[in-house]
Coordinates of C-alpha atoms in Angstrom, one line a residue:
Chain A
X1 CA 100.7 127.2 132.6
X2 CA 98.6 124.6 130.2
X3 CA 100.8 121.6 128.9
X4 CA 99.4 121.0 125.0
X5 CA 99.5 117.4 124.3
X6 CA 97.8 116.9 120.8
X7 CA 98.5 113.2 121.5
X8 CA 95.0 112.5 122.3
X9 CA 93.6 114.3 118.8
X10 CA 96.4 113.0 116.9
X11 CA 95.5 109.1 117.6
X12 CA 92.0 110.2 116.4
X13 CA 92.8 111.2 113.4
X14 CA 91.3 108.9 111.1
X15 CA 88.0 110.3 112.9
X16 CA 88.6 113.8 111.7
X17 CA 89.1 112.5 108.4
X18 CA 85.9 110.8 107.9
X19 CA 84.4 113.9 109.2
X20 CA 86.7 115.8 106.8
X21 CA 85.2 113.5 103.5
X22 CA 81.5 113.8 105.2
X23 CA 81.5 117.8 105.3
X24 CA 83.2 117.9 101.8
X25 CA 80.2 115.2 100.6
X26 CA 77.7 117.5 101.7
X27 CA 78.9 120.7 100.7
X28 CA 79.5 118.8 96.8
X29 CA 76.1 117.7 97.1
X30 CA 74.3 120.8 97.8
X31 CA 77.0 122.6 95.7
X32 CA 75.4 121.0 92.4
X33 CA 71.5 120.7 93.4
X34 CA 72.5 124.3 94.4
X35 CA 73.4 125.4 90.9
X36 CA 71.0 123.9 89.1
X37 CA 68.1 124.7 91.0
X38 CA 69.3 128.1 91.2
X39 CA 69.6 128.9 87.6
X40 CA 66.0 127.5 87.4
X41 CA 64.7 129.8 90.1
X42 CA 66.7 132.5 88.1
X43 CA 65.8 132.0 84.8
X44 CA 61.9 131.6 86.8
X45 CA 62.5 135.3 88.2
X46 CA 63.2 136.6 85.2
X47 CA 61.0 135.1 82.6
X48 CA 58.7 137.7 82.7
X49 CA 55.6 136.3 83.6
X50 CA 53.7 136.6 86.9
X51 CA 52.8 133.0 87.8
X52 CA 56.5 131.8 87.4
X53 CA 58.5 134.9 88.5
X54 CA 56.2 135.7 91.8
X55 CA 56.8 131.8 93.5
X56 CA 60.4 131.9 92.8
X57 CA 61.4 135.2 94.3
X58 CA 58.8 134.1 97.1
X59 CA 61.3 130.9 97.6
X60 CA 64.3 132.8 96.8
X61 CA 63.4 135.3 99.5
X62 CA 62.3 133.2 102.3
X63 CA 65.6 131.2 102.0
X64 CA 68.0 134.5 101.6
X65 CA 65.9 135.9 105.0
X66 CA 65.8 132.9 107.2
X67 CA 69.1 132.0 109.4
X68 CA 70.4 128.3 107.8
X69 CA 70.0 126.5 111.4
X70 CA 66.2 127.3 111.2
X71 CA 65.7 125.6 108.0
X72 CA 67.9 122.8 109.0
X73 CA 65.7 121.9 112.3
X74 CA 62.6 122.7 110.2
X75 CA 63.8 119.9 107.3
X76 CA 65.3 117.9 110.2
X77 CA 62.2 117.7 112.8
X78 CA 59.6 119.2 111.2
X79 CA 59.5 118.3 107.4
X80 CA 59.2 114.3 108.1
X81 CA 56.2 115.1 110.1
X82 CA 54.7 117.1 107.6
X83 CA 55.0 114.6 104.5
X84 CA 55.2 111.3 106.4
X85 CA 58.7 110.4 105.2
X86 CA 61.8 109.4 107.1
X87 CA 64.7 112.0 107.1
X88 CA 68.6 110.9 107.6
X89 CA 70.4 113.6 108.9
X90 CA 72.5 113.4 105.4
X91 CA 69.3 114.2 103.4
X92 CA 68.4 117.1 105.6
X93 CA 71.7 118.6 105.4
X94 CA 71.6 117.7 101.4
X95 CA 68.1 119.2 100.7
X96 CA 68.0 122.3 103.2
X97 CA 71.8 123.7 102.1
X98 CA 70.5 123.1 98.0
X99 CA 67.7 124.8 98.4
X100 CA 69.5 127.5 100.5
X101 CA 72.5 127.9 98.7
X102 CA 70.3 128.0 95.2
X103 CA 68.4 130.5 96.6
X104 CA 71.6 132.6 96.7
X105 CA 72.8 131.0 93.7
X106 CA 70.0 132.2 91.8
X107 CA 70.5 136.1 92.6
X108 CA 74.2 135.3 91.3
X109 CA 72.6 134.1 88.3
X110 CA 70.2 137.1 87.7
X111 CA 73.0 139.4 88.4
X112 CA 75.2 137.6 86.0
X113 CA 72.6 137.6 83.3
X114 CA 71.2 141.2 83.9
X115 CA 74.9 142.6 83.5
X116 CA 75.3 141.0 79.6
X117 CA 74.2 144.3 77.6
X118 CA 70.8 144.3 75.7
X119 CA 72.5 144.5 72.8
X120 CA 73.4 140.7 72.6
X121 CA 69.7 139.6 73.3
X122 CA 68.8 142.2 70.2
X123 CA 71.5 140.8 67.6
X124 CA 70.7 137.3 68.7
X125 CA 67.1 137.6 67.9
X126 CA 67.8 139.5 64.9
X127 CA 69.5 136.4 63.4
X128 CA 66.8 134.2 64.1
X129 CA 67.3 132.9 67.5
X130 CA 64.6 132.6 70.1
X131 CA 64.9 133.7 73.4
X132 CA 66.0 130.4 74.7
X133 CA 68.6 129.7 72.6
X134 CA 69.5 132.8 72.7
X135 CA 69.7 132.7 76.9
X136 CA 72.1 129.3 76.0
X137 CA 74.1 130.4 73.5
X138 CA 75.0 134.0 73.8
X139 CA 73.7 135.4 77.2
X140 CA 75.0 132.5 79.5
X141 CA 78.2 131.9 78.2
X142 CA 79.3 135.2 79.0
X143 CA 77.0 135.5 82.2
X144 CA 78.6 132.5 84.0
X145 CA 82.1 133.9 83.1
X146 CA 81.5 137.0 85.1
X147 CA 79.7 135.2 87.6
X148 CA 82.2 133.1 88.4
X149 CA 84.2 135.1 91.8
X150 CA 80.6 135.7 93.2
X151 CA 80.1 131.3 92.5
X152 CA 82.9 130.8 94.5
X153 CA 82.5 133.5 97.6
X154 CA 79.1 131.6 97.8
X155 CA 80.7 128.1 97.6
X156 CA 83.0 129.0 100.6
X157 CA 80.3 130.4 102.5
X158 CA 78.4 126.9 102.0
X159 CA 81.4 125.0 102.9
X160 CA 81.5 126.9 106.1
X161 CA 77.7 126.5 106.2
X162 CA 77.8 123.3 106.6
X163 CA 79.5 123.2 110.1
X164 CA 75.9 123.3 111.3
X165 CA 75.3 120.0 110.3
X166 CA 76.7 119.1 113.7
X167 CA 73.9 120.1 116.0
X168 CA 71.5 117.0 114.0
X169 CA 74.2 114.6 114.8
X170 CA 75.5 114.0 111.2
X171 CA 79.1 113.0 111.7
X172 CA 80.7 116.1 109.8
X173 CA 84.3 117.4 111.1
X174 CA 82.9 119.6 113.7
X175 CA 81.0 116.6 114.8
X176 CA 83.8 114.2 115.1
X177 CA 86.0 117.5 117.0
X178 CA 83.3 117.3 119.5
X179 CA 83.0 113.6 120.0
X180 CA 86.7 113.2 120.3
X181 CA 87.0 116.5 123.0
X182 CA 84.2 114.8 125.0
X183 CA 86.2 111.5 125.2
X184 CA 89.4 112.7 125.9
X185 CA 88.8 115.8 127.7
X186 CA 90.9 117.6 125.1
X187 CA 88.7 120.3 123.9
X188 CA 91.2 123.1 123.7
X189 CA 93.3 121.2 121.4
X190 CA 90.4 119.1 119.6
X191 CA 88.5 122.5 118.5
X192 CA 92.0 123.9 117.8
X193 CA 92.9 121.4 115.2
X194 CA 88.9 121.2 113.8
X195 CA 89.5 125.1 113.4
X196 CA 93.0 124.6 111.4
X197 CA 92.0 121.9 109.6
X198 CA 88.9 124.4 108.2
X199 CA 90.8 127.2 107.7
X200 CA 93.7 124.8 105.7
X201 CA 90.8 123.7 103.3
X202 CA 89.0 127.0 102.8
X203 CA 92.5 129.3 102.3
X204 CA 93.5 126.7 99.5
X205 CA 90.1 126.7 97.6
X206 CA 90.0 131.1 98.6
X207 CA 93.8 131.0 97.1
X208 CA 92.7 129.2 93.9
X209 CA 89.3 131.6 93.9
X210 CA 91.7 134.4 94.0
X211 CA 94.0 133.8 91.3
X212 CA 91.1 132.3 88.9
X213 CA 89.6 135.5 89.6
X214 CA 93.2 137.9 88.2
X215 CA 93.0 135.6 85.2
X216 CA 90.0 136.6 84.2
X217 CA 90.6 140.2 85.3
X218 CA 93.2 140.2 82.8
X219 CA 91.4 138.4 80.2
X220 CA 89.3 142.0 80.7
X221 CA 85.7 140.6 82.0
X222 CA 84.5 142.7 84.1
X223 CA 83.0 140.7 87.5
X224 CA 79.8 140.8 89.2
X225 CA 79.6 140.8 92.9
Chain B
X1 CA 49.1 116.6 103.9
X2 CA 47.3 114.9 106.6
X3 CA 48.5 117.5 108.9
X4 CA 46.1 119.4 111.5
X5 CA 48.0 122.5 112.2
X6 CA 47.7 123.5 115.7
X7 CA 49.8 127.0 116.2
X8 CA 47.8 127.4 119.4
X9 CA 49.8 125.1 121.1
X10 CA 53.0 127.3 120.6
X11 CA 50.9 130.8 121.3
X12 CA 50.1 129.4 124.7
X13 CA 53.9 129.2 125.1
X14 CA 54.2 132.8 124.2
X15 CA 56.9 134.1 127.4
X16 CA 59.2 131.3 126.3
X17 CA 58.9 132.7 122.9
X18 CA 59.5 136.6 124.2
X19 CA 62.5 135.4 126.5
X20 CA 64.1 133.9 123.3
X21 CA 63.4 137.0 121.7
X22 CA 64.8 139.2 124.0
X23 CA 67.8 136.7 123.9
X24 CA 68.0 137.2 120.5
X25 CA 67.8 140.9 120.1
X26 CA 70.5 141.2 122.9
X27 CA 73.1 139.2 121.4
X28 CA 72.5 140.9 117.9
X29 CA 72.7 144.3 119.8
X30 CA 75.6 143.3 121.3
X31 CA 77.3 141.6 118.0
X32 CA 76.0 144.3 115.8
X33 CA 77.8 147.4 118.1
X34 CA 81.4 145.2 118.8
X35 CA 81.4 143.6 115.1
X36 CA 81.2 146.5 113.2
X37 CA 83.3 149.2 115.7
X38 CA 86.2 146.4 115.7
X39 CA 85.5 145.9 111.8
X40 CA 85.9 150.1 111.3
X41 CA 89.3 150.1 113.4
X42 CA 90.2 147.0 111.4
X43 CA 89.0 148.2 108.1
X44 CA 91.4 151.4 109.0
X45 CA 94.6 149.1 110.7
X46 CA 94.3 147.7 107.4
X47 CA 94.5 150.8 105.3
X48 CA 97.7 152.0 107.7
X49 CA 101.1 152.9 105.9
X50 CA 102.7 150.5 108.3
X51 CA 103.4 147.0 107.9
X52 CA 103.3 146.3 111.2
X53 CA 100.2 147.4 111.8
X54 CA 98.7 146.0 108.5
X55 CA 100.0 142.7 108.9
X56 CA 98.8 141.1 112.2
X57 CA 95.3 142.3 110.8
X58 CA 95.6 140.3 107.7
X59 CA 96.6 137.8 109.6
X60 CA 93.5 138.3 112.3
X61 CA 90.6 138.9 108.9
X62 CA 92.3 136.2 107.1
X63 CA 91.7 133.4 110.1
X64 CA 88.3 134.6 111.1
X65 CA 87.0 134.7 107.7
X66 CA 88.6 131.3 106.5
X67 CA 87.0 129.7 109.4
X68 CA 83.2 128.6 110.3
X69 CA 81.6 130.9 112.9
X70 CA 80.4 127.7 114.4
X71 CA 83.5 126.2 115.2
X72 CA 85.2 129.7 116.8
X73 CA 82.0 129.8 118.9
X74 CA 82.6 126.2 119.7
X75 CA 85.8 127.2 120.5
X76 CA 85.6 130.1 122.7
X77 CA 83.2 128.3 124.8
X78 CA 84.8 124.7 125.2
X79 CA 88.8 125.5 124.5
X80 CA 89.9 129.2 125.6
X81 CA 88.5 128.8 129.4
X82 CA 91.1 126.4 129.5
X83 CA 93.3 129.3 129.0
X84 CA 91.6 131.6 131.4
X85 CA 91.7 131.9 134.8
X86 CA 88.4 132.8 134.8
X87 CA 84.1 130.9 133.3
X88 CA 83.2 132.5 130.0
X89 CA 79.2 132.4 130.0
X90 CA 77.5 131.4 127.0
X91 CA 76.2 135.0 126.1
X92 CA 80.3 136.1 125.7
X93 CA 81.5 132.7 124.0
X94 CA 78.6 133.5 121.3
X95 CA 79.4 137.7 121.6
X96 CA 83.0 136.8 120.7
X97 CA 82.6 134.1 118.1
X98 CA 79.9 136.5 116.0
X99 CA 81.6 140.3 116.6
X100 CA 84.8 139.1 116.1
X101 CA 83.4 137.2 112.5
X102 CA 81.7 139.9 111.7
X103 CA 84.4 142.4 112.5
X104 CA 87.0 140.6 109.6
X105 CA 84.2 140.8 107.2
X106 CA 83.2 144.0 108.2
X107 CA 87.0 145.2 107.8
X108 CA 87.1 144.2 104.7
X109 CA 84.1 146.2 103.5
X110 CA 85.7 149.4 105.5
X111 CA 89.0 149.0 103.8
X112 CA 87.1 148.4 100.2
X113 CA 85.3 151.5 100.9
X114 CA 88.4 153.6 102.2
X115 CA 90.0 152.4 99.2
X116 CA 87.3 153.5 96.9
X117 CA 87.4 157.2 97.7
X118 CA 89.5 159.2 94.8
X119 CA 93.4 160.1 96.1
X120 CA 92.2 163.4 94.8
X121 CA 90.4 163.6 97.7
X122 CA 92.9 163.2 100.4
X123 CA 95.1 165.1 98.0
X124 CA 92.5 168.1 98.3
X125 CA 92.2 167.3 102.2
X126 CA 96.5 167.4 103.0
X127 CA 96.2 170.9 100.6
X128 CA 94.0 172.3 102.8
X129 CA 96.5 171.5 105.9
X130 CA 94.5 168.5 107.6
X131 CA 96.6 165.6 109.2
X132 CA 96.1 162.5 107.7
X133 CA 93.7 161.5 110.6
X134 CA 91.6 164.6 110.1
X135 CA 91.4 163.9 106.7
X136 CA 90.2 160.4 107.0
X137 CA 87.8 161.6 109.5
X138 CA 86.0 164.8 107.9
X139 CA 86.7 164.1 104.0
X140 CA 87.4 160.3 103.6
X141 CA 85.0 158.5 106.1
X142 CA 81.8 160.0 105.3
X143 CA 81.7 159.5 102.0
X144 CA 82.9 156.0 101.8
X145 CA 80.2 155.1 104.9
X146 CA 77.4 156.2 102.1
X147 CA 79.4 153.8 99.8
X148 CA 79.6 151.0 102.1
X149 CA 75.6 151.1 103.6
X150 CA 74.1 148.5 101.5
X151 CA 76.9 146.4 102.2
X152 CA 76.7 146.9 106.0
X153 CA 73.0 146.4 106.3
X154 CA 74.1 143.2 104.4
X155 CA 76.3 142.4 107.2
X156 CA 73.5 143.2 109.7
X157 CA 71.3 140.7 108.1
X158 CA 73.9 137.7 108.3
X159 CA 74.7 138.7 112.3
X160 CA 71.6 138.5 112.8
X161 CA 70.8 135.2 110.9
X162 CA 74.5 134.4 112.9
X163 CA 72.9 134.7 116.4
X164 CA 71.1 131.5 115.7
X165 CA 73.9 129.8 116.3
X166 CA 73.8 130.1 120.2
X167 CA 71.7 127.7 120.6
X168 CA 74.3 125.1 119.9
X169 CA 75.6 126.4 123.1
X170 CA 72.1 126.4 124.8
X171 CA 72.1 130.5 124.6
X172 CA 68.4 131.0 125.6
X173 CA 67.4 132.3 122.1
X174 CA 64.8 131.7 119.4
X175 CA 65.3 129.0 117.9
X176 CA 66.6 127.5 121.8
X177 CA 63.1 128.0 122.7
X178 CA 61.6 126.7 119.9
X179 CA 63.2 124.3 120.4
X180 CA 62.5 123.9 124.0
X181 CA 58.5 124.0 122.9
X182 CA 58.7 121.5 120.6
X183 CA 60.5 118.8 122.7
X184 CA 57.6 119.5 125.4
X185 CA 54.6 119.7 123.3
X186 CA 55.0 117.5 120.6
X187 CA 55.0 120.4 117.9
X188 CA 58.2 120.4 115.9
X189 CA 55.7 121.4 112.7
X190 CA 54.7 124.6 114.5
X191 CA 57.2 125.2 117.1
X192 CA 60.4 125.5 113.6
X193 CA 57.8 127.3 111.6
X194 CA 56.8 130.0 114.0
X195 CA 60.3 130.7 114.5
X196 CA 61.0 131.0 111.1
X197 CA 58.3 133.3 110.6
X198 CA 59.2 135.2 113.5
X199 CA 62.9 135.7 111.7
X200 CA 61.5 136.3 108.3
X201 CA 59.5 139.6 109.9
X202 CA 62.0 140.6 111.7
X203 CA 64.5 140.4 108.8
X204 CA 62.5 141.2 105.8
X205 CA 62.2 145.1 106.6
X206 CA 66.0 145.4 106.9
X207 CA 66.4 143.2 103.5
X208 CA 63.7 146.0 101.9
X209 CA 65.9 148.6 103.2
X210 CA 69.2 146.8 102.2
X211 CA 67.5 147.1 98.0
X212 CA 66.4 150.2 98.5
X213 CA 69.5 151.8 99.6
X214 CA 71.4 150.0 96.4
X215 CA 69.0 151.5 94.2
X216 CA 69.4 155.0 95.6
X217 CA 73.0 154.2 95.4
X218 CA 73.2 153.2 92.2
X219 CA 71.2 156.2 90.9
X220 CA 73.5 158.6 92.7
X221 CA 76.7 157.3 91.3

């Protein structure tokens, strides 16, 4: 029968917390690039004309239908080559999960802003507005309420995401479990503890997700998925 | 953009490129078939009348979704031969980690579906004298499978997209043997992009598909 002895993991713990606060500083990172990129790519779908909408669903697309650890090693290896610039893992991590996770973002956005009814685009031209403030102040404000279960699902996922950091050597959590299981020949324990320690984080944020969303169930929004 | 781009270099290496492929399209085979007949009986353990059935499967979805597939792969490979009397090869530490992901999401979408069929309907099935296990099977089941296709070609897409993950393991794969190319000729440029390519064809048909079927659903409801 194994003997557990977390002994080893425990006196690395400050290790796993570093990781902890690198995997949470890239998921924040690519969480707000992510939005705002992806609202532009959205609002780019949908404006309506050919030039803009045609290149963002082509980006939108190609990021939706490639597997994240592609684009990773293509940002990682490839990209630097390409322009000539130097490439920390942190950036690669930063730029390929924003452009990624706005690419999902961005259908979250359309969906959000396809459900509002025409009928609020038609009374807020009809008192004068034009179609962008119109977008700001009537269509978006109730978009991004609905939107807002589908904003987090997607947040989770990019928090998970992010695990794959690990295989360009940035020191996330999953790369610190590694490290520590290689050194003390712990890894049963090590990749026990890195797989609690994720699953503590992401059932709190799910928990709050969950109740955030029967709030607004009650206050009688209907959500988009 | 100084770059000369050389894609001959990585045609030349085409049988590395077919074995990854093959790699590929046996894990997802594999993955595909055991995630989605686990997530069906979980999607039903979940709908059960019993606790203690329903229970340990919330428990089970609730772990395997809350968790990166990365790390269970990670996991299965590294930590449970320990338990084991026995090797687990890289081809059944990734198998495990992705089907057993992809079976708690798939669950879900099986109970959701399940869920979404009228009560009028099993009412009509029990007046007619089925069991409740008929029922599921011949009136409840068939219609919530049209229900749930988009979402299950969704599914599909991510295992497939999950498979990639192998190669953190050294699963001889696609993106392994791209990687394997570029290390020995030089190429990361073409060696990532081919490979991305080569997912994006593969992939794009089924995403086509995935609209498509939303569309008819949505007209049909």
């Amino acid at each position: 029968m194994y003997r557990w002895d977390f002994a080893p993991v425990l006196a690395n713990a400050d290790l796993l917390v570093a990781g902890l606060v690198n995997t949470l500083r890239v998921t924040g990172t690519a969480l707000v690039v992510g939005v705002a990129l992806g609202l532009a790519l959205a609002l780019l779908r949908l404006s309506g004309r050919r030039l803009a909408s045609w290149p963002a669903g082509f980006v939108i697309e190609v990021f939706r239908t490639t597997p994240p650890l592609v684009q990773l090693f293509w940002f990682f290896f490839a990209l630097p080559l390409v322009a000539g610039i130097e490439m920390t893992p942190f950036m690669a991590a930063a730029t390929t999960f924003s452009i990624q996770s706005a690419a999902f973002f961005a259908e979250v956005f359309r969906g959000g802003i396809a459900s509002v009814e025409r009928g609020q685009w038609e009374a807020a031209r009809a008192i004068g507005m034009s179609r962008g403030q119109a977008l700001r102040r009537v269509v978006l404000p109730q978009a991004v309420k609905r939107m807002i279960p589908a904003f987090l699902e997607r947040a989770i996922e990019l928090m998970k995401t992010t695990t794959l950091v690990a295989t360009i050597s940035y020191a996330d959590l999953l790369y610190a479990a590694n490290e520590i299981s290689q050194r003390s020949f712990r890894p049963l324990e090590t990749f026990t503890v890195a797989a609690l320690v994720y699953f503590g984080v992401i059932t709190v944020v799910s928990q709050a997700a969950r109740r955030l969303e029967r709030r607004l169930a009650v206050s009688g929004e209907s959500t988009v998925r | 953009m100084g770059h000369r781009w050389d894609f001959a270099s990585v045609l030349d290496n085409y049988p590395a490129l077919l074995a990854g492929a093959v790699g590929t399209l046996r894990l997802f085979a594999l993955c595909l078939v055991i995630g989605l007949g686990l997530g069906l009986v979980v999607g039903l353990a979940r709908s059960a009348r019993s606790a203690w059935i329903r229970l340990p499967t919330g428990v089970f979805v609730e772990f395997f979704r809350n968790t990166p597939v990365l790390v269970q792969i990670l996991w299965f490979y590294f930590a449970l031969p320990i338990l084991l009397p026995f090797e687990i090869g890289k081809l059944a530490a990734a198998a495990l980690g992705i089907s057993l992901n992809s079976a708690a999401f798939s669950g879900e979408i099986f109970r959701g579906g399940i869920q979404s069929i009228e009560p009028g309907q099993w009412d009509g099935a029990r007046a007619l004298g089925m069991t409740r296990g008929q029922a599921m099977r011949r009136v409840i089941l068939p219609q919530a499978v049209r229900r749930m296709l988009p979402a299950l070609t969704n599914r599909a897409i991510e295992i497939f997209k999950m498979t990639t993950l192998a190669s953190a393991i050294a699963y001889v794969e696609l993106l392994q043997q791209g990687r394997l190319i570029a290390s020995l000729n030089f190429n990361p440029i073409e060696a990532y992009t081919a490979v991305a390519i080569l997912f994006f064809i593969c992939l794009w048909p089924l995403v086509r598909l995935t609209y498509a079927l939303e569309r008819r659903l949505a007209r049909s409801d």
